[in-house]
Tab-separated table of C-alpha atoms in Angstrom:
chain	number	residue	atom	x	y	z
A	5	UNK	CA	3.865	-18.631	9.865
A	6	UNK	CA	3.708	-15.409	7.841
A	7	UNK	CA	7.429	-15.554	7.134
A	8	UNK	CA	6.975	-18.947	5.468
A	9	UNK	CA	4.160	-17.583	3.315
A	10	UNK	CA	6.396	-14.788	2.046
A	11	UNK	CA	9.003	-17.081	0.496
A	12	UNK	CA	8.875	-17.234	-3.266
A	13	UNK	CA	5.751	-15.105	-3.491
A	14	UNK	CA	7.090	-12.455	-5.867
A	15	UNK	CA	6.251	-12.096	-9.536
A	16	UNK	CA	8.631	-10.080	-11.714
A	17	UNK	CA	7.024	-6.723	-12.526
A	18	UNK	CA	7.316	-7.202	-16.303
A	19	UNK	CA	5.605	-10.599	-16.134
A	20	UNK	CA	2.859	-9.129	-13.946
A	21	UNK	CA	2.270	-6.175	-16.276
A	22	UNK	CA	2.245	-8.473	-19.326
A	23	UNK	CA	-0.423	-10.688	-17.735
A	24	UNK	CA	-2.660	-7.814	-16.551
A	25	UNK	CA	-4.784	-7.216	-19.671
A	26	UNK	CA	-5.735	-10.888	-19.956
A	27	UNK	CA	-6.366	-11.165	-16.197
A	28	UNK	CA	-8.590	-8.081	-16.177
A	29	UNK	CA	-10.655	-9.373	-19.076
A	30	UNK	CA	-11.013	-12.811	-17.485
A	31	UNK	CA	-12.069	-11.291	-14.148
A	32	UNK	CA	-14.665	-9.050	-15.779
A	33	UNK	CA	-16.018	-11.982	-17.819
A	34	UNK	CA	-16.254	-14.090	-14.665
A	35	UNK	CA	-18.180	-11.307	-12.962
A	36	UNK	CA	-20.692	-11.164	-15.828
A	37	UNK	CA	-21.001	-14.971	-15.836
A	38	UNK	CA	-21.729	-14.810	-12.103
A	39	UNK	CA	-24.931	-12.930	-12.910
A	40	UNK	CA	-26.400	-16.199	-14.228
A	41	UNK	CA	-24.973	-18.404	-11.466
A	42	UNK	CA	-27.025	-19.961	-8.659
A	43	UNK	CA	-24.520	-18.802	-6.032
A	44	UNK	CA	-22.933	-15.597	-4.772
A	45	UNK	CA	-19.322	-14.584	-4.168
A	46	UNK	CA	-18.007	-12.908	-1.027
A	47	UNK	CA	-14.443	-11.570	-1.140
A	48	UNK	CA	-13.004	-10.734	2.280
A	49	UNK	CA	-9.911	-8.504	2.245
A	50	UNK	CA	-8.093	-8.072	5.540
A	51	UNK	CA	-4.626	-7.868	6.998
A	52	UNK	CA	-2.116	-5.822	8.886
A	53	UNK	CA	-1.520	-3.668	5.797
A	54	UNK	CA	-4.618	-1.437	5.883
A	55	UNK	CA	-3.477	0.847	3.021
A	56	UNK	CA	-2.671	-2.232	0.936
A	57	UNK	CA	-6.108	-3.710	1.626
A	58	UNK	CA	-7.707	-0.457	0.530
A	59	UNK	CA	-5.624	-0.474	-2.667
A	60	UNK	CA	-6.831	-4.013	-3.398
A	61	UNK	CA	-10.463	-2.927	-3.059
A	62	UNK	CA	-9.793	0.152	-5.170
A	63	UNK	CA	-8.254	-2.125	-7.813
A	64	UNK	CA	-11.310	-4.379	-7.789
A	65	UNK	CA	-13.445	-1.292	-8.266
A	66	UNK	CA	-11.395	-0.340	-11.322
A	67	UNK	CA	-11.338	-3.825	-12.831
A	68	UNK	CA	-14.929	-4.878	-12.202
A	69	UNK	CA	-18.296	-3.470	-13.140
A	70	UNK	CA	-19.158	-1.435	-10.040
A	71	UNK	CA	-22.881	-1.980	-10.647
A	72	UNK	CA	-22.393	-5.698	-9.980
A	73	UNK	CA	-20.398	-5.580	-6.748
A	74	UNK	CA	-21.348	-4.371	-3.273
A	75	UNK	CA	-18.551	-3.123	-1.031
A	76	UNK	CA	-18.740	-2.970	2.750
A	77	UNK	CA	-16.287	-1.919	5.448
A	78	UNK	CA	-16.905	-2.463	9.117
A	79	UNK	CA	-15.560	-0.600	12.069
A	80	UNK	CA	-16.620	-1.089	15.654
A	81	UNK	CA	-20.386	-1.665	15.859
A	82	UNK	CA	-22.610	1.319	16.543
A	83	UNK	CA	-24.885	1.333	19.564
A	84	UNK	CA	-27.912	0.207	17.543
A	85	UNK	CA	-25.901	-2.694	16.069
A	86	UNK	CA	-24.890	-3.870	19.539
A	87	UNK	CA	-28.526	-4.794	20.234
A	88	UNK	CA	-28.294	-7.609	17.694
A	89	UNK	CA	-26.188	-10.780	17.628
A	90	UNK	CA	-22.530	-10.288	16.809
A	91	UNK	CA	-22.730	-11.453	13.157
A	92	UNK	CA	-26.052	-9.756	12.346
A	93	UNK	CA	-24.634	-6.840	10.371
A	94	UNK	CA	-22.449	-9.113	8.260
A	95	UNK	CA	-25.342	-11.478	7.555
A	96	UNK	CA	-27.580	-8.606	6.443
A	97	UNK	CA	-25.035	-7.449	3.872
A	98	UNK	CA	-24.580	-10.809	2.122
A	99	UNK	CA	-25.156	-10.721	-1.636
A	100	UNK	CA	-27.988	-12.551	-3.357
A	101	UNK	CA	-27.284	-15.367	-5.801
A	102	UNK	CA	-25.577	-14.040	-8.919
A	103	UNK	CA	-24.051	-11.104	-7.023
A	104	UNK	CA	-20.674	-10.350	-5.512
A	105	UNK	CA	-19.614	-8.442	-2.445
A	106	UNK	CA	-16.243	-7.292	-1.226
A	107	UNK	CA	-15.716	-6.829	2.494
A	108	UNK	CA	-12.902	-4.738	3.949
A	109	UNK	CA	-12.019	-6.229	7.296
A	110	UNK	CA	-13.503	-9.431	8.536
A	111	UNK	CA	-15.732	-10.831	11.185
A	112	UNK	CA	-12.881	-12.850	12.703
A	113	UNK	CA	-10.546	-9.854	12.894
A	114	UNK	CA	-13.221	-7.911	14.744
A	115	UNK	CA	-13.196	-10.623	17.430
A	116	UNK	CA	-9.423	-10.321	17.792
A	117	UNK	CA	-9.638	-6.510	17.875
A	118	UNK	CA	-12.300	-6.574	20.592
A	119	UNK	CA	-10.251	-9.053	22.645
A	120	UNK	CA	-7.030	-7.028	22.342
A	121	UNK	CA	-8.850	-3.820	23.308
A	122	UNK	CA	-10.336	-5.555	26.343
A	123	UNK	CA	-13.924	-5.146	25.164
A	124	UNK	CA	-14.560	-8.891	25.497
A	125	UNK	CA	-13.023	-11.550	27.727
A	126	UNK	CA	-11.416	-14.846	26.681
A	127	UNK	CA	-14.653	-16.809	27.042
A	128	UNK	CA	-16.593	-14.369	24.841
A	129	UNK	CA	-13.759	-14.378	22.323
A	130	UNK	CA	-13.896	-18.176	22.074
A	131	UNK	CA	-17.687	-18.107	21.781
A	132	UNK	CA	-17.561	-15.558	18.956
A	133	UNK	CA	-14.855	-17.474	17.104
A	134	UNK	CA	-17.045	-20.591	17.228
A	135	UNK	CA	-19.892	-18.492	15.795
A	136	UNK	CA	-17.579	-17.212	13.034
A	137	UNK	CA	-16.659	-20.779	12.116
A	138	UNK	CA	-20.328	-21.803	12.040
A	139	UNK	CA	-21.188	-18.674	10.008
A	140	UNK	CA	-18.569	-19.462	7.374
A	141	UNK	CA	-19.608	-23.122	7.219
A	142	UNK	CA	-23.226	-22.030	6.734
A	143	UNK	CA	-22.232	-19.668	3.920
A	144	UNK	CA	-20.323	-22.391	2.096
A	145	UNK	CA	-23.116	-24.930	2.697
A	146	UNK	CA	-25.528	-22.432	1.142
A	147	UNK	CA	-23.355	-22.255	-1.979
A	148	UNK	CA	-21.513	-18.999	-1.306
A	149	UNK	CA	-18.035	-18.870	-2.819
A	150	UNK	CA	-16.107	-17.377	0.102
A	151	UNK	CA	-12.681	-15.971	-0.793
A	152	UNK	CA	-10.634	-14.667	2.123
A	153	UNK	CA	-7.370	-12.781	1.607
A	154	UNK	CA	-4.950	-11.701	4.333
A	155	UNK	CA	-2.389	-9.070	3.319
A	156	UNK	CA	0.755	-8.914	5.397
A	157	UNK	CA	3.325	-6.143	5.241
């Protein structure tokens, strides 16, 4: 699947650099317009290219007004977090209407990580993935603009 997504996905460097000033201005304007919007934006950045994901978040921090975006990164849950439902920490960090958040790593990847590391069994993995699907549907139903990006090396 990822091989198919890679075909034709390159932009010539000169064309990219020529478009950057206009793109940066448009993105910053959209962020300011969001302040008056009745919805929030959640940008999820994940993938098998961890340094690339970090560069993307760093780029967002350079392009956007940092006062108007919340950034969160999640590793394995701490002991105190394990006392709550699986998605609790993500839910608590959601932005209010008119705000934006960027998340490094995602709730679905954490399920896969826990399964691969043997921390949860197949049944728990399936249960959590159903919860992730319901969580994302609830976000969208509540008016959240959910943008998920997967970066592949």
